[in-house]
Coordinates of C-alpha atoms in Angstrom, one line a residue:
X1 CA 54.3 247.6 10.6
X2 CA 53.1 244.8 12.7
X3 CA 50.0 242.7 10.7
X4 CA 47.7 243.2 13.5
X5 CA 47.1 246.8 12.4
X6 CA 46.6 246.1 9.0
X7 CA 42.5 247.6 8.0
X8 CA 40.0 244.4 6.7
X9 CA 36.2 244.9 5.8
X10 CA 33.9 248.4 6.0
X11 CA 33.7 250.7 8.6
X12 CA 30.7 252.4 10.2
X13 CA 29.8 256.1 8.4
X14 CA 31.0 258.9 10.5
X15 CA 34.1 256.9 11.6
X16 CA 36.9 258.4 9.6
X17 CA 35.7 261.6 10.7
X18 CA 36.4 260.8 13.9
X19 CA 39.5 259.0 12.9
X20 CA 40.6 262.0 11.3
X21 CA 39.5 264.4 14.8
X22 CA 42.1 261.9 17.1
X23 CA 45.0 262.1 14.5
X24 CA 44.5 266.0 15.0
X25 CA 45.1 265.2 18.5
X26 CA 41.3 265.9 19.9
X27 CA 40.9 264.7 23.0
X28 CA 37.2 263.8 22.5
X29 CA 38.1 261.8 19.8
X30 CA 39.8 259.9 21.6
X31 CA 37.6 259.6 24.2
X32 CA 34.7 258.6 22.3
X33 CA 36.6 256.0 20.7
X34 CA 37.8 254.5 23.5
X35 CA 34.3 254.8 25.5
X36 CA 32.6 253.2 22.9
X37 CA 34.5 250.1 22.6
X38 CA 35.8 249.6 26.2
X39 CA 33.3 247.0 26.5
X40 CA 33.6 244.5 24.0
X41 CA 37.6 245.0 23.9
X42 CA 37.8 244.3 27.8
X43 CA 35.0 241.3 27.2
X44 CA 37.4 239.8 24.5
X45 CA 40.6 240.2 26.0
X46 CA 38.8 238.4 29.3
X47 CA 37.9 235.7 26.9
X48 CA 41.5 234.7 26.5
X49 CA 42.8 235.7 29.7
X50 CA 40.3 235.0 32.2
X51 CA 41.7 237.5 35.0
X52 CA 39.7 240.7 35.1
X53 CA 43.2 242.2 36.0
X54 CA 45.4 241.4 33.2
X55 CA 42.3 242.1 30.6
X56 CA 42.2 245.8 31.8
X57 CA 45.9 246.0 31.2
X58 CA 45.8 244.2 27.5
X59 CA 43.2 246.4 26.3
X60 CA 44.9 249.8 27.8
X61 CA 47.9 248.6 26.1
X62 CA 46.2 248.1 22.8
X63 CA 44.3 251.6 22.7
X64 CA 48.3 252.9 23.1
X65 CA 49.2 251.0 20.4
X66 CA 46.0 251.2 17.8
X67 CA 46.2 254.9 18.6
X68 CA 50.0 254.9 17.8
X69 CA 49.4 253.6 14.7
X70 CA 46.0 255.2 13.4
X71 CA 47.2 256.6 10.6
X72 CA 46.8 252.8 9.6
X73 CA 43.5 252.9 9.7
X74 CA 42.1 253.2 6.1
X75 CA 37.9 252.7 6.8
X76 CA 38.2 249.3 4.8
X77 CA 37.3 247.7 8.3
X78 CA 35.1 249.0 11.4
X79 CA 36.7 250.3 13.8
X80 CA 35.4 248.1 16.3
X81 CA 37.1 245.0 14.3
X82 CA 40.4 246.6 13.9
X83 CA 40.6 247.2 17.6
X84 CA 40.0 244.1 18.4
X85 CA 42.2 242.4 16.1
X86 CA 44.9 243.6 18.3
X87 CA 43.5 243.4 21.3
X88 CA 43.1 240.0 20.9
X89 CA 46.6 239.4 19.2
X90 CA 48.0 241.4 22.5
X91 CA 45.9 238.8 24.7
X92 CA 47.3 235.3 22.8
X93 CA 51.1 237.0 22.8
X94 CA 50.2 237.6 26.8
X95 CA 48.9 234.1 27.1
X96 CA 51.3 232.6 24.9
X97 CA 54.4 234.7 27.3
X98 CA 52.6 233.0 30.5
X99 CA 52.5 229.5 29.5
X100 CA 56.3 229.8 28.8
X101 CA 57.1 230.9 32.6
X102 CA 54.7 229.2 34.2
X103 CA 52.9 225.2 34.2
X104 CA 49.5 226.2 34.1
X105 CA 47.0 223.6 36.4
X106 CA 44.6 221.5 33.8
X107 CA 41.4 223.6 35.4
X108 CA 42.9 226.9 36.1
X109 CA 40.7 228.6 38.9
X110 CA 39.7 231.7 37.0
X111 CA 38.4 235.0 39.0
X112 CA 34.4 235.7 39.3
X113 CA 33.1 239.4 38.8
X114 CA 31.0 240.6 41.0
X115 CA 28.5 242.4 38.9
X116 CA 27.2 245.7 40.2
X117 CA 23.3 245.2 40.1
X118 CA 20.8 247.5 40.8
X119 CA 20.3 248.0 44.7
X120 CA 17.1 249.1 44.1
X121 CA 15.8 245.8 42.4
X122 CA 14.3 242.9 44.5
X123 CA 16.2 241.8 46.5
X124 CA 15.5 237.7 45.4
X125 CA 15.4 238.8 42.1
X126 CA 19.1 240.7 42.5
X127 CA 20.6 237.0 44.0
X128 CA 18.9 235.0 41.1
X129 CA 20.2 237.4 38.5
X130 CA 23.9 237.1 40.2
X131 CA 24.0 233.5 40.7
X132 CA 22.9 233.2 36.9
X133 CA 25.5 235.6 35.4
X134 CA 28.2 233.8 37.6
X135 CA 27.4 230.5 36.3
X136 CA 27.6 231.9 33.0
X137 CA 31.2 233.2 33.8
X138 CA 32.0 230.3 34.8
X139 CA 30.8 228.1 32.3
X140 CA 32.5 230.4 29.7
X141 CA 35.6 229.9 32.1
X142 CA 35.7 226.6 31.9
X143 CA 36.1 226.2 27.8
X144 CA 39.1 225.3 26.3
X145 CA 40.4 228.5 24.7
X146 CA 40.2 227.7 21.4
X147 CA 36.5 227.4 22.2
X148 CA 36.1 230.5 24.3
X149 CA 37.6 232.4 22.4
X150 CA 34.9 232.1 19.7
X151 CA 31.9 232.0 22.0
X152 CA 33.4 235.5 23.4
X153 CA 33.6 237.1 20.1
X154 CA 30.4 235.6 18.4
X155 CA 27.8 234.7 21.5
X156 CA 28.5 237.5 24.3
X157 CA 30.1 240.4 22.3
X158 CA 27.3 239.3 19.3
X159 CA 30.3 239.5 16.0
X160 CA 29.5 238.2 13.3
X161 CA 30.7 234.6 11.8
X162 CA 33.5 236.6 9.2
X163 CA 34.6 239.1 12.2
X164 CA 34.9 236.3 14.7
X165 CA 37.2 234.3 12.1
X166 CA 39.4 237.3 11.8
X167 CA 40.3 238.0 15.1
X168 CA 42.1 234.8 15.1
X169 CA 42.7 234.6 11.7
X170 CA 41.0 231.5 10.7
X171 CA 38.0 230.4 8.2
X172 CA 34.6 231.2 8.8
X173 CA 33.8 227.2 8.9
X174 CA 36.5 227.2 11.9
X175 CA 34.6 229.6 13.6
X176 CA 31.4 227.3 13.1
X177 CA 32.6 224.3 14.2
X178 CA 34.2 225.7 17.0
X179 CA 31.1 227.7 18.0
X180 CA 28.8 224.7 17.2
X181 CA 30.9 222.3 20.2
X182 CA 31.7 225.6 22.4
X183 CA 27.7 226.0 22.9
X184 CA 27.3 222.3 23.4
X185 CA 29.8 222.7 26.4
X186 CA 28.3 225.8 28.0
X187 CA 24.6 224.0 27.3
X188 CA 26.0 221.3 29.6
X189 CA 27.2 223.4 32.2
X190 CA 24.2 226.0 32.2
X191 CA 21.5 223.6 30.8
X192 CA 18.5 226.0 29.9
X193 CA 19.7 229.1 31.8
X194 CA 21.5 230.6 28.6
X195 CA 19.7 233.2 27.3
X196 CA 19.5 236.9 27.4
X197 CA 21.3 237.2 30.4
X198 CA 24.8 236.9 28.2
X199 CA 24.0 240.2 27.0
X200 CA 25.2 241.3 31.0
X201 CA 28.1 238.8 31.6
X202 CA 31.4 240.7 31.8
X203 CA 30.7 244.3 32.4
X204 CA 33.2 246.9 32.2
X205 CA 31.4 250.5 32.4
X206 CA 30.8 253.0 35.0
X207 CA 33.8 253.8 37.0
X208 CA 35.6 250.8 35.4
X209 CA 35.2 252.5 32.1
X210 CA 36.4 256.0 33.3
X211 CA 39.1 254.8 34.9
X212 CA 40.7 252.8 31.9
X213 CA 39.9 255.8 29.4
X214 CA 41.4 258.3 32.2
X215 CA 44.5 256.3 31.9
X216 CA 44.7 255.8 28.0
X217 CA 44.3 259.7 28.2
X218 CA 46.9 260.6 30.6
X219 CA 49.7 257.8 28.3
X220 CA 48.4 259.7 25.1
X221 CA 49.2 263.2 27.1
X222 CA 45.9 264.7 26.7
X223 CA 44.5 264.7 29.9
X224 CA 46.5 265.9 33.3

């Protein structure tokens, strides 16, 4: 069994029960499951790849294969950190499979979202808020991946020190040090305009969402 899907620290009450619903093959189950961590799997697989794309298609694969293998699951971990443990190991091998076919250019050009703001909200306001949330994508872009990896996990996605060191598999200090020079280069870039907004960069709900969990659904067979 692959090391990815092996269980590390405490999962959230209620969790095996619904563990225990998918393995019976209920199809709200799954769809919970998947609904409720589309986000910050799809913001973490973004992190590495940069291409809103290819991060749809990582974390698609990885619900396939975490839900292939749930019987692995033992509760000693969230559920959240165990999916995205391979999420993120399915995003390096993807990255890792791209570097050997192709000579990537030192500042790689990555793609912006366009973030689906409220039409209803001032319109001044609307522009400010989008031309802040695309500077923060592409100050998070712009790191080296060792860097954004971390910032990712811990700053956007909000995981703690010990679950952002186990996604790559390194020490908590790691994480820290990485973290501590990744904010210095994003401070650079964004100068006082982090904040709060973060908590918006890289969306993936609404029809994003349904469509990914539709798909997850039909590849599991339990939805037409």
């Amino acid at each position: 069994m692959p090391a990815v899907l092996t269980a590390v620290p405490s999962a959230v009450p209620g969790e095996m029960q619904l563990v225990h619903r998918a393995l019976a093959r209920d199809g709200d189950a799954f769809r919970t499951i998947i609904k409720t961590h589309n986000q910050r799997l799809y913001r973490i697989a973004r992190g590495v790849v940069r291409n809103d794309s290819e991060a749809e298609d990582i974390v698609q694969e990885a619900y396939v294969k975490a839900f292939a293998h749930l019987d692995a699951f033992r509760g000693d971990s969230s559920l959240a950190t165990w999916l995205s443990r391979i999420v993120i190991n399915e995003a390096l091998g993807r990255l890792r499979k791209r570097r050997k076919t192709v000579a990537l250019p030192e500042n790689p050009q990555a793609e912006i979202i366009r973030f689906p703001l409220n039409p209803s909200d001032d319109p001044e306001r609307t522009m400010a808020q989008r031309q802040i949330l695309q500077l923060v994508e592409q100050a998070t872009d712009s790191l080296p991946d060792v860097y954004r990896t971390v910032f990712v996990a811990r700053v956007i996605e909000g995981l703690s020190i010990e679950e952002t060191a186990d996604l790559p598999g390194v020490r908590p200090q790691t994480v820290k040090t990485r973290l501590h020079r990744a904010r210095a280069l994003v401070r650079k870039a964004l100068d006082d305009q982090i904040g709060p907004v973060l908590l918006d960069a890289f969306p993936f709900a609404g029809r994003r969402c349904e469509r990914l969990t539709s798909a997850v659904m039909r590849r599991l067979g339990l939805e037409s």
